[in-house]
Amino acid sequence: MNLRTRLTDLVGVEHPVVQTGMGWVAGSRLVAATAEAGGLGILASATMTYAELVDAIRETKARTAKPFGVNLRADAADASDRVDLLISEGVRVASFALAPKREQIEQLQAAGIVVIPSVGAARHARKVADWGADAVIVQGAEGGGHTGGVPTTLLLPTVLDAVDIPVIAAGGFFDGRGLAAAMAYGAAGVAMGTRFLLSAESTVPDSVKAEYLARGLDGTVVTTRVDGLPHRVLSTPLVEDLEGSSRAVGLWHAARNGQRFKKLSGLTWREMVREGLAMKHGKELSWAQTIMAANTPMLLRAGLVEGRTDAGVLASGQVVGLLDDLPSVASIIETIVAEATKIIDGLGALKSQA
């Protein structure tokens, strides 16, 4: 049972369902499982060294012969090397958390790679579409991690009206009703993070998954105290402490985490400063906020990899309050597509009875 859309035709997958490139979560096991189930799985490279990304791509290719993608940071110090890697390894899709540069899009497309940036506003979608992006993912305020303030139901139609390329809806999706609704708006598919994080193939520790499953619809909060930008995470004592702490205390923690991230990533201080400058460029970030960004990878790693719910930040979409199980990735995709198909068929029947 398939739903053919502009996304499935563009990428060559069976189902219009995307597993997002969640840092510390979207590794080869989860991505390959998504690909084998007919969806588009995306590796999260921002939290990988170059060498780790090489291994992750090759392990994913060993697990599946189906298309998958890699999420890149356009402003990373080694972005050009990573683009070259995707080309040499024949990765099908390059996604970007921030707008890629025009020359990056051109280079990837010349090699036959589909470019799908994530956007948070219609003007951003128009910009990357004008530069030649093949499709966009648009995430509304319900989504986890870095997020905006406009809900998907309002943001999605503005982006659909702004561009002619396929639009993939993200933020608040977890079942077939959401996929059917997104397609009714005109979207070519949906992208989900939290639903795939809470799957059997996700490598997030079981104790952390239990923390997610225990939450209700009011279990998340949007905070700027993680890295200076709006970030939707689970509400935890640590997040409450960050919200209540002084800026000085926050900066001290950021500096300490920056040192830890330096050791883990293998980046030099020069490279970290360069990435900080790139992050600050074009954004209204204070230097304090830029320094605070060092918190993000280490706080997320503490929770999502080390299982330290007392010392880690747990990114999450609001849909966490509607999830109470840990199904296989194949079951997630199969159930969503079957339910969406049934709903769409039912709507057609309503028209024939009129």
Short mmCIF file of C-alpha atoms in Angstrom, two decimals, residues 115-345:
data_model
loop_
_atom_site.label_atom_id
_atom_site.label_comp_id
_atom_site.label_asym_id
_atom_site.label_seq_id
_atom_site.Cartn_x
_atom_site.Cartn_y
_atom_site.Cartn_z
CA VAL A 115 18.96 18.81 -1.75
CA ILE A 116 16.28 19.31 0.92
CA PRO A 117 16.88 22.17 3.40
CA SER A 118 14.76 22.73 6.50
CA VAL A 119 13.07 26.13 6.79
CA GLY A 120 11.05 27.98 9.38
CA ALA A 121 9.45 30.71 7.26
CA ALA A 122 8.08 31.28 3.77
CA ARG A 123 10.85 33.77 2.94
CA HIS A 124 13.49 31.16 3.75
CA ALA A 125 11.72 28.65 1.52
CA ARG A 126 11.65 31.14 -1.35
CA LYS A 127 15.36 31.84 -0.95
CA VAL A 128 16.50 28.23 -1.12
CA ALA A 129 14.00 27.48 -3.89
CA ASP A 130 15.44 30.35 -5.92
CA TRP A 131 18.89 28.86 -5.34
CA GLY A 132 17.71 25.54 -6.75
CA ALA A 133 16.77 23.40 -3.74
CA ASP A 134 14.74 20.34 -4.79
CA ALA A 135 12.34 20.40 -1.83
CA VAL A 136 12.02 21.85 1.68
CA ILE A 137 11.05 20.59 5.12
CA VAL A 138 9.01 23.15 7.05
CA GLN A 139 8.76 22.70 10.82
CA GLY A 140 6.11 24.38 12.91
CA ALA A 141 6.29 25.33 16.57
CA GLU A 142 5.10 21.90 17.74
CA GLY A 143 8.38 20.33 16.64
CA GLY A 144 11.24 19.40 18.95
CA GLY A 145 14.70 20.96 19.10
CA HIS A 146 15.21 24.38 17.57
CA THR A 147 11.80 25.71 16.66
CA GLY A 148 9.84 28.83 15.79
CA GLY A 149 6.68 30.32 17.18
CA VAL A 150 4.19 29.60 14.38
CA PRO A 151 2.21 26.33 14.50
CA THR A 152 2.43 23.97 11.56
CA THR A 153 -1.21 24.49 10.56
CA LEU A 154 -0.47 28.16 9.86
CA LEU A 155 3.14 27.93 8.70
CA LEU A 156 2.63 25.10 6.21
CA PRO A 157 0.12 26.88 3.93
CA THR A 158 2.27 30.01 3.78
CA VAL A 159 5.23 27.96 2.54
CA LEU A 160 3.06 26.00 0.09
CA ASP A 161 1.85 29.31 -1.34
CA ALA A 162 5.42 30.64 -1.59
CA VAL A 163 7.17 27.88 -3.57
CA ASP A 164 6.47 25.35 -6.31
CA ILE A 165 8.89 22.67 -5.11
CA PRO A 166 7.73 19.76 -2.90
CA VAL A 167 7.09 20.77 0.72
CA ILE A 168 7.44 18.26 3.56
CA ALA A 169 5.55 19.12 6.75
CA ALA A 170 7.15 18.67 10.19
CA GLY A 171 6.08 19.50 13.72
CA GLY A 172 3.18 17.68 15.38
CA PHE A 173 3.04 14.54 13.20
CA PHE A 174 2.90 10.99 14.52
CA ASP A 175 0.06 9.09 12.82
CA GLY A 176 -1.91 8.59 9.62
CA ARG A 177 -4.34 11.37 10.43
CA GLY A 178 -1.46 13.83 10.36
CA LEU A 179 -0.13 12.50 7.06
CA ALA A 180 -3.59 12.72 5.47
CA ALA A 181 -4.05 16.24 6.81
CA ALA A 182 -0.65 17.36 5.52
CA MET A 183 -1.42 15.97 2.08
CA ALA A 184 -4.79 17.73 2.13
CA TYR A 185 -2.92 20.99 2.67
CA GLY A 186 -0.78 20.17 -0.34
CA ALA A 187 2.34 18.77 1.35
CA ALA A 188 4.28 15.97 -0.35
CA GLY A 189 4.83 14.11 2.92
CA VAL A 190 5.61 14.46 6.60
CA ALA A 191 8.84 14.43 8.62
CA MET A 192 8.91 13.12 12.18
CA GLY A 193 11.51 13.11 14.91
CA THR A 194 10.01 12.23 18.28
CA ARG A 195 7.93 9.36 16.86
CA PHE A 196 11.08 7.72 15.49
CA LEU A 197 13.09 8.51 18.62
CA LEU A 198 10.51 6.42 20.47
CA SER A 199 10.91 3.32 18.34
CA ALA A 200 12.42 -0.11 18.88
CA GLU A 201 15.41 0.66 16.65
CA SER A 202 16.25 3.97 18.33
CA THR A 203 19.49 3.72 20.32
CA VAL A 204 18.29 6.14 23.01
CA PRO A 205 18.60 4.34 26.38
CA ASP A 206 15.43 2.62 27.60
CA SER A 207 15.43 4.66 30.80
CA VAL A 208 15.35 7.86 28.74
CA LYS A 209 12.59 6.53 26.49
CA ALA A 210 10.58 5.88 29.65
CA GLU A 211 10.99 9.55 30.59
CA TYR A 212 9.51 10.54 27.23
CA LEU A 213 6.61 8.08 27.44
CA ALA A 214 5.66 9.36 30.89
CA ARG A 215 5.00 12.88 29.59
CA GLY A 216 1.67 14.48 28.77
CA LEU A 217 0.91 17.21 26.26
CA ASP A 218 2.22 19.75 28.77
CA GLY A 219 5.50 17.86 29.18
CA THR A 220 7.64 20.08 26.96
CA VAL A 221 8.85 23.66 27.22
CA VAL A 222 10.50 26.10 24.83
CA THR A 223 13.64 27.52 26.40
CA THR A 224 16.36 29.87 25.21
CA ARG A 225 18.72 28.93 28.05
CA VAL A 226 20.23 25.92 26.28
CA ASP A 227 21.96 27.79 23.46
CA GLY A 228 20.31 31.19 23.23
CA LEU A 229 17.78 30.14 20.59
CA PRO A 230 14.23 28.79 21.14
CA HIS A 231 14.60 25.08 21.83
CA ARG A 232 11.69 22.71 22.59
CA VAL A 233 12.74 20.11 25.15
CA LEU A 234 11.23 17.95 27.87
CA SER A 235 10.56 19.90 31.03
CA THR A 236 13.06 18.57 33.58
CA PRO A 237 14.64 19.82 36.82
CA LEU A 238 17.80 20.65 34.85
CA VAL A 239 15.87 22.80 32.38
CA GLU A 240 14.08 24.50 35.26
CA ASP A 241 17.48 25.23 36.85
CA LEU A 242 18.77 26.66 33.57
CA GLU A 243 15.69 28.84 33.29
CA GLY A 244 16.18 30.12 36.82
CA SER A 245 19.97 30.54 36.78
CA SER A 246 21.82 33.77 36.13
CA ARG A 247 23.49 34.47 32.80
CA ALA A 248 26.87 34.24 34.47
CA VAL A 249 26.17 30.71 35.71
CA GLY A 250 24.89 29.74 32.26
CA LEU A 251 28.03 31.03 30.58
CA TRP A 252 30.25 29.17 33.05
CA HIS A 253 28.46 25.91 32.20
CA ALA A 254 28.73 26.73 28.49
CA ALA A 255 32.48 27.24 28.71
CA ARG A 256 32.90 23.94 30.55
CA ASN A 257 30.77 22.10 28.00
CA GLY A 258 32.71 23.76 25.20
CA GLN A 259 35.89 22.18 26.56
CA ARG A 260 34.17 18.77 26.71
CA PHE A 261 32.85 19.14 23.17
CA LYS A 262 36.33 20.12 21.95
CA LYS A 263 37.76 16.85 23.28
CA LEU A 264 34.89 14.76 21.92
CA SER A 265 34.73 16.31 18.45
CA GLY A 266 38.46 16.70 17.87
CA LEU A 267 37.95 20.33 16.81
CA THR A 268 40.62 22.86 17.63
CA TRP A 269 39.75 26.08 19.47
CA ARG A 270 40.37 27.93 16.21
CA GLU A 271 37.79 25.75 14.42
CA MET A 272 35.29 26.15 17.24
CA VAL A 273 35.68 29.93 17.15
CA ARG A 274 35.26 29.86 13.39
CA GLU A 275 32.03 27.88 13.72
CA GLY A 276 30.83 30.27 16.40
CA LEU A 277 31.42 33.22 14.09
CA ALA A 278 29.56 31.43 11.30
CA MET A 279 26.63 30.81 13.62
CA LYS A 280 26.55 34.44 14.69
CA HIS A 281 26.72 35.75 11.13
CA GLY A 282 23.33 36.87 9.84
CA LYS A 283 21.59 36.25 13.16
CA GLU A 284 20.75 38.57 16.00
CA LEU A 285 22.81 36.64 18.54
CA SER A 286 24.75 38.26 21.33
CA TRP A 287 28.23 36.96 22.05
CA ALA A 288 26.80 35.46 25.24
CA GLN A 289 24.27 33.47 23.20
CA THR A 290 26.98 32.34 20.80
CA ILE A 291 29.08 31.02 23.68
CA MET A 292 26.02 29.31 25.16
CA ALA A 293 25.67 27.28 21.94
CA ALA A 294 28.47 25.05 23.26
CA ASN A 295 25.89 23.67 25.68
CA THR A 296 23.75 22.07 23.02
CA PRO A 297 25.75 19.04 21.80
CA MET A 298 27.01 18.03 25.24
CA LEU A 299 23.72 18.49 27.07
CA LEU A 300 21.89 16.51 24.39
CA ARG A 301 24.55 13.80 24.44
CA ALA A 302 24.33 13.46 28.23
CA GLY A 303 20.64 12.66 27.97
CA LEU A 304 20.25 10.87 24.65
CA VAL A 305 23.46 8.81 24.70
CA GLU A 306 24.61 8.57 28.30
CA GLY A 307 21.10 8.31 29.73
CA ARG A 308 21.73 11.04 32.30
CA THR A 309 18.27 12.54 32.56
CA ASP A 310 19.46 14.56 35.56
CA ALA A 311 22.27 16.23 33.60
CA GLY A 312 21.07 16.18 30.00
CA VAL A 313 18.64 18.07 27.83
CA LEU A 314 16.06 15.99 25.97
CA ALA A 315 14.78 17.55 22.75
CA SER A 316 11.17 16.65 22.08
CA GLY A 317 8.15 17.59 20.03
CA GLN A 318 4.79 18.17 21.66
CA VAL A 319 3.51 14.88 20.21
CA VAL A 320 5.38 13.13 23.01
CA GLY A 321 2.20 13.55 25.06
CA LEU A 322 0.30 11.36 22.60
CA LEU A 323 2.81 8.49 22.42
CA ASP A 324 2.71 5.50 24.74
CA ASP A 325 4.56 2.72 22.91
CA LEU A 326 7.87 1.74 21.28
CA PRO A 327 6.92 0.05 18.00
CA SER A 328 9.33 -0.98 15.28
CA VAL A 329 10.09 1.54 12.57
CA ALA A 330 8.43 -0.74 10.02
CA SER A 331 5.27 -0.83 12.13
CA ILE A 332 5.27 2.97 12.50
CA ILE A 333 5.47 3.58 8.76
CA GLU A 334 3.10 0.78 7.78
CA THR A 335 0.45 1.92 10.26
CA ILE A 336 0.72 5.59 9.30
CA VAL A 337 0.44 4.91 5.57
CA ALA A 338 -2.45 2.47 6.00
CA GLU A 339 -4.36 4.89 8.22
CA ALA A 340 -3.75 7.84 5.91
CA THR A 341 -4.86 5.81 2.88
CA LYS A 342 -8.08 4.80 4.65
CA ILE A 343 -8.82 8.42 5.56
CA ILE A 344 -8.13 9.69 2.05
CA ASP A 345 -10.33 6.96 0.55
#
